[in-house]
CSV table of C-alpha atoms in Angstrom, one decimal:
chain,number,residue,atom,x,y,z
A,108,UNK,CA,-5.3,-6.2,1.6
A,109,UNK,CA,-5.9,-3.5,4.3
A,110,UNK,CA,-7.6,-1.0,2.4
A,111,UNK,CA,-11.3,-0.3,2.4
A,112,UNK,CA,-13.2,-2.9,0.7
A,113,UNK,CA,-16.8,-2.8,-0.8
A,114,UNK,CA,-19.2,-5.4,-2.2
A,115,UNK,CA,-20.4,-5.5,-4.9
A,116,UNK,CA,-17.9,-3.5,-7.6
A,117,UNK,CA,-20.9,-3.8,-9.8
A,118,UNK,CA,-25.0,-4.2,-9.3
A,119,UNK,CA,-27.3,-3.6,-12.0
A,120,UNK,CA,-30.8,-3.6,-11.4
A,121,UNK,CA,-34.2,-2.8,-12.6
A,122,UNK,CA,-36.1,0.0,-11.5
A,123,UNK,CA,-38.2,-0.2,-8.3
A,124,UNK,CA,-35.9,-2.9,-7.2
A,125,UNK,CA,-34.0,-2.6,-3.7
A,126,UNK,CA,-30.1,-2.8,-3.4
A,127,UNK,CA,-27.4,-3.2,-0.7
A,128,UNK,CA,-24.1,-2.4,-0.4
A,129,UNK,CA,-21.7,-3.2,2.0
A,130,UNK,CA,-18.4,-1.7,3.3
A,131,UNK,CA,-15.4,-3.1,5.4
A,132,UNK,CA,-13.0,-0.4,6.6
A,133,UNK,CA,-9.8,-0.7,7.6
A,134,UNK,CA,-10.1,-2.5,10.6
A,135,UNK,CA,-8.8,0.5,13.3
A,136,UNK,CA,-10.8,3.1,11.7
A,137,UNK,CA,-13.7,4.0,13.1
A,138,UNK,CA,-15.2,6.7,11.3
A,139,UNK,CA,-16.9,5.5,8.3
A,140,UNK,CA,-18.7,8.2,5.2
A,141,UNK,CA,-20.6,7.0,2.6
A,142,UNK,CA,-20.5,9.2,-0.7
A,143,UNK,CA,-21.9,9.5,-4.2
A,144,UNK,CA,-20.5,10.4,-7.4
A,145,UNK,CA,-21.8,10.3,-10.6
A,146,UNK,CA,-20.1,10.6,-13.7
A,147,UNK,CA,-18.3,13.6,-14.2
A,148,UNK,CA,-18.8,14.9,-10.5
A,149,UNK,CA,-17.5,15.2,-7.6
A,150,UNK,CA,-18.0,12.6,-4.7
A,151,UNK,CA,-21.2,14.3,-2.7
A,152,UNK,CA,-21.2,13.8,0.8
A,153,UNK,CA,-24.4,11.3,2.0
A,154,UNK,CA,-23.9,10.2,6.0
A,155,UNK,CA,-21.1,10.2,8.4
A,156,UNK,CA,-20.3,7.6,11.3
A,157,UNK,CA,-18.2,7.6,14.6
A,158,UNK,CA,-18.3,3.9,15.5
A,159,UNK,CA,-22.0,2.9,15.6
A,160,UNK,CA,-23.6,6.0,15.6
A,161,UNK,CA,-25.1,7.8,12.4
A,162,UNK,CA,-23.7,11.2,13.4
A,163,UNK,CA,-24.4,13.4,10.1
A,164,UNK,CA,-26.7,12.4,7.1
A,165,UNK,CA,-26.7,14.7,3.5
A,166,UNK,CA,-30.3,16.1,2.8
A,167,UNK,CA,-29.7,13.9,-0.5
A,168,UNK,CA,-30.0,10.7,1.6
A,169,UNK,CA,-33.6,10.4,0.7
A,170,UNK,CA,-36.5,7.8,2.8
A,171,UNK,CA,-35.4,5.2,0.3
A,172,UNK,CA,-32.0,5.3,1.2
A,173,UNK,CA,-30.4,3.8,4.7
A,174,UNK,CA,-27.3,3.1,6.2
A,175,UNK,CA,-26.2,1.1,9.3
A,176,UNK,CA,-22.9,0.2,10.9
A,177,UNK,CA,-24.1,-2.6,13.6
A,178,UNK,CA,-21.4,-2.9,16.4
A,179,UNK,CA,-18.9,-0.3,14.8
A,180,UNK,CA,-17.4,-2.2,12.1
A,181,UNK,CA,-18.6,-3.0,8.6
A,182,UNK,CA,-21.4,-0.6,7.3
A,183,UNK,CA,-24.0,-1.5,4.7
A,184,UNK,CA,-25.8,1.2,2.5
A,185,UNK,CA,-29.3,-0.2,1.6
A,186,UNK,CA,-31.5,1.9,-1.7
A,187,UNK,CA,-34.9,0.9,-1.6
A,188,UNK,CA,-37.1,1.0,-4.4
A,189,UNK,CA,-34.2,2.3,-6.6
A,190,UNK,CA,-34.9,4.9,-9.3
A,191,UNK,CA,-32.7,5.7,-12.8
A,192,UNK,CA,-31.4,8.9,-10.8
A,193,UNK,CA,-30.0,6.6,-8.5
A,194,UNK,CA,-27.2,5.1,-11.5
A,195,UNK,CA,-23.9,5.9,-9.8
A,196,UNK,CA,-20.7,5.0,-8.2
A,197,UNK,CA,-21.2,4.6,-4.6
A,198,UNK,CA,-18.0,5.6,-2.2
A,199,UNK,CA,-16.9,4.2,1.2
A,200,UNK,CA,-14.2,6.0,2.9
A,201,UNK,CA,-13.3,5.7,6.7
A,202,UNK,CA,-10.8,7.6,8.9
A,203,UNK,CA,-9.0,7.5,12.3
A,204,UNK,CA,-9.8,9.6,15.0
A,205,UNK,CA,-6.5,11.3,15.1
A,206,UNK,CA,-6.9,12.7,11.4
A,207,UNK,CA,-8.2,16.1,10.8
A,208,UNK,CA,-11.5,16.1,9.3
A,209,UNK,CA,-11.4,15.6,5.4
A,210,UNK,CA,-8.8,13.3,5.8
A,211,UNK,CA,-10.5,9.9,4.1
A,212,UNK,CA,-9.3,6.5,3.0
A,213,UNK,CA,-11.8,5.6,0.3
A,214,UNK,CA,-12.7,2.2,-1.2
A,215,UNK,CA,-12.6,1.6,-5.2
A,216,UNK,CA,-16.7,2.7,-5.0
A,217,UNK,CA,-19.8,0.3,-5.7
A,218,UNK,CA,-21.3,1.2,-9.3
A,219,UNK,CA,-24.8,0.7,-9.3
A,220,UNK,CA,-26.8,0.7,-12.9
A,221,UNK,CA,-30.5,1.0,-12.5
A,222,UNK,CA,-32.5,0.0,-15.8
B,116,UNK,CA,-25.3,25.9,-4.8
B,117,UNK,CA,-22.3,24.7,-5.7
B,118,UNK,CA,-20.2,26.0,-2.8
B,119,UNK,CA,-16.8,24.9,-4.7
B,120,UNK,CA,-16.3,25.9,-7.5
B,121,UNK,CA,-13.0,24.3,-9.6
B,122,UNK,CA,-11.5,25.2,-12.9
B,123,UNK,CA,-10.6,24.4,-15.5
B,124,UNK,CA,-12.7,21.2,-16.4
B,125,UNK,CA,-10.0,19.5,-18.8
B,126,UNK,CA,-6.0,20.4,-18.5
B,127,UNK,CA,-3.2,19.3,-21.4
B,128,UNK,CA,-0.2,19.8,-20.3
B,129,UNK,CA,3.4,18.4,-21.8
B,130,UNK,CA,5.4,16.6,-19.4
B,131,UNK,CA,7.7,18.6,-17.5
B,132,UNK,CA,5.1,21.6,-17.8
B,133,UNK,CA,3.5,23.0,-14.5
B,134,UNK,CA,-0.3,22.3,-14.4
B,135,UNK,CA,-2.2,24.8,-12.3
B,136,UNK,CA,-5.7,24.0,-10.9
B,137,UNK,CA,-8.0,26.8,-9.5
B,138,UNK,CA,-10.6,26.2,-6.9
B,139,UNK,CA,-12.9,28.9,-4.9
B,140,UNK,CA,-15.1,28.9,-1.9
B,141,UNK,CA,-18.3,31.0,-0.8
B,142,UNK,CA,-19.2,29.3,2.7
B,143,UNK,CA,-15.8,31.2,5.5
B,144,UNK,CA,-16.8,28.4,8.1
B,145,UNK,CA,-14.8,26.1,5.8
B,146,UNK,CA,-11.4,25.6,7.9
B,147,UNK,CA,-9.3,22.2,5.9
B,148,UNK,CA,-8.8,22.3,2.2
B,149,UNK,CA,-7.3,18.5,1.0
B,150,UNK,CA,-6.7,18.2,-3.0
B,151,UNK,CA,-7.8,14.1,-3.7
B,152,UNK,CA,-6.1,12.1,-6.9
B,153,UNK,CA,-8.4,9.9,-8.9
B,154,UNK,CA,-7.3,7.3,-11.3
B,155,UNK,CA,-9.8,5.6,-13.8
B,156,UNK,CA,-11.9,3.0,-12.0
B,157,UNK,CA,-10.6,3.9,-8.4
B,158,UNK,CA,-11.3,5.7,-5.3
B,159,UNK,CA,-10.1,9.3,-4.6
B,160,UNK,CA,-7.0,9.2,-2.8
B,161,UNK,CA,-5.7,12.1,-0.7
B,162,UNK,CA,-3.2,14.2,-2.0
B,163,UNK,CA,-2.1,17.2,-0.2
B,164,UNK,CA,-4.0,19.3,2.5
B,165,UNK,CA,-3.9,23.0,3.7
B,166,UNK,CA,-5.2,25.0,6.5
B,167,UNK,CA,-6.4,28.9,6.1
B,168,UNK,CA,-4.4,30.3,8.2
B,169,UNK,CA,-1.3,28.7,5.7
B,170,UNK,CA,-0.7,30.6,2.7
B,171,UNK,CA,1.5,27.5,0.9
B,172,UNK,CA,2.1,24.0,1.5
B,173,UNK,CA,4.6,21.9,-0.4
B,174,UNK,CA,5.1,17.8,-0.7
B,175,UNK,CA,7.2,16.4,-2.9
B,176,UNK,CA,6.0,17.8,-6.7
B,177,UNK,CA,3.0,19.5,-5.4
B,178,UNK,CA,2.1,22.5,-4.0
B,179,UNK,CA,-0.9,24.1,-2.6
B,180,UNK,CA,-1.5,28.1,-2.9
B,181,UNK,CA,-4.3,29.4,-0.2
B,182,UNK,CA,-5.7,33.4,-0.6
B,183,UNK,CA,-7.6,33.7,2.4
B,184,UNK,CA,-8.8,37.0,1.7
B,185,UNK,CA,-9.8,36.1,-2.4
B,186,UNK,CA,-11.6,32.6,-1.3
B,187,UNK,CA,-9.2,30.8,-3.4
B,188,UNK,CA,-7.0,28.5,-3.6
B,189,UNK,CA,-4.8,26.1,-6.3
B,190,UNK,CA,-2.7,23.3,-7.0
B,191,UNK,CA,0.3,23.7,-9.1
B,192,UNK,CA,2.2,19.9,-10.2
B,193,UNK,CA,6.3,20.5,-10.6
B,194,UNK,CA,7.6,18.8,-13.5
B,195,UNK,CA,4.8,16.7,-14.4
B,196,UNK,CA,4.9,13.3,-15.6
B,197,UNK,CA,2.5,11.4,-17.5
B,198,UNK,CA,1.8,9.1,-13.9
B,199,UNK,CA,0.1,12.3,-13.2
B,200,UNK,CA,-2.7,12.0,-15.6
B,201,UNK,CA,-6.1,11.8,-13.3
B,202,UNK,CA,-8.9,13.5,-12.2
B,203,UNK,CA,-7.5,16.0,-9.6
B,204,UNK,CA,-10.5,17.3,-7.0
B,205,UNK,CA,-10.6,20.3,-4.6
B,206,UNK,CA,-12.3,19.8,-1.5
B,207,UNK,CA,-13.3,21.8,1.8
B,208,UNK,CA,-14.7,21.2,5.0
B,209,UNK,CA,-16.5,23.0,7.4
B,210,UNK,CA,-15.4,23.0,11.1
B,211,UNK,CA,-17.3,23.1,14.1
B,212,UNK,CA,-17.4,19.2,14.4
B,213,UNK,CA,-18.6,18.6,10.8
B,214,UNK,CA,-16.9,15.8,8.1
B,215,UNK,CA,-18.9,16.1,5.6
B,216,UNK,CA,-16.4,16.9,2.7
B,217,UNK,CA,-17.5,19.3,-0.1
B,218,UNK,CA,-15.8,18.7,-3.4
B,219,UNK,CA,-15.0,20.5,-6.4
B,220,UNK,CA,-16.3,19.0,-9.9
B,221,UNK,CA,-13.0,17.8,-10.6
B,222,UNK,CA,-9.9,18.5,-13.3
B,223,UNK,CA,-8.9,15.6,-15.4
B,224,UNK,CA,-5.7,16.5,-16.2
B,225,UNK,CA,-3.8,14.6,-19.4
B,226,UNK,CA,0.0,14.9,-18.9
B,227,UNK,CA,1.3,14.0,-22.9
B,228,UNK,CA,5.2,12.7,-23.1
């Protein structure tokens, strides 16, 4: 499979608890976006990479929330002390460098349920 | 602020019939429009793209209408088919070495045989 994998499909949790999740993109990509949707919403935008470097983060990627993409490959989003409002489907998408911007390969999401 | 705004929310459409979905735009530094597809427990997938300075793109059964001057732009689906049944989003992006996509609310389209 060389689409964009991410890990866990599923996560439920309990309040005040902290989560990761982790993306592989396809392997010659290397720009990497994280992005949330909830139900019945668009994706929202949350933080961009080229290779390594965090290059653009969304005013909704609160304190709690950090991402990382050690050595320009996989990137993990972590949610610390997670709250209900944090209940939704967490994207990965990644692109080339030759694709216009807004041109993403996304991953089947990471659905978090907070309790 | 929403800064795309996409209508309608819910489209029925026989198949065969030509669904058209409206999006608009407030922010002009947007420069690259894509349309995404989303199926039911998947990720959006990129559908068709167009720049401003295009007033029509076409691929395949779909086609993209851009009014610079109105801030609006739509999708129209040839001879749907019930495959086409999804969640169709409207996106834009702003130049000027930015990615981050801004997307519509969505259209979940129902194509019926």
């Amino acid at each position: 499979d060389t689409g964009v994998s991410q890990d866990p499909r599923h996560k439920i949790t309990k309040r005040g608890q902290n989560v990761t999740f982790r993306c592989d993109p396809i392997s010659e990509h290397n720009r990497l976006y994280w992005y949330r949707q909830t139900l019945g919403q668009g994706p929202e935008f949350l933080t961009y990479f080229q290779n390594e470097a965090q290059l653009e983060k969304s005013r909704l990627l609160s304190d709690r929330f950090s991402a990382e993409r050690p050595k320009g490959s996989f990137s993990t989003l972590e949610i610390q002390r997670t709250e209900q409002g944090d209940s939704a489907m967490y994207l990965c998408a990644s692109s080339l460098d030759l694709w216009r911007a807004g041109e993403l390969f996304f991953g089947e999401g990471s659905r978090l349920t907070v309790l | 602020q929403q800064q795309v705004k996409q209508s309608p929310q819910s489209l029925i459409v026989q198949k065969g019939g030509i669904p058209i979905i409206n999006c608009a735009y407030e922010n002009t530094a947007f420069d690259y429009f894509p349309w995404y597809q989303q199926f039911p427990g998947k990720g959006p997938a990129l559908l068709i793209a167009i720049r401003p300075d295009v007033s029509e793109k076409k691929e395949g059964r779909f086609t993209i209408s851009f009014n610079k001057s109105a801030k609006q732009f739509s999708l129209h689906i040839m001879d749907s088919q019930p495959g086409d049944s999804a969640t169709y989003f409207c996106a834009a992006v702003r130049g000027a070495g930015s990615y981050q996509l801004t997307f519509g609310k969505g259209t979940k389209l129902s194509v019926i045989p």
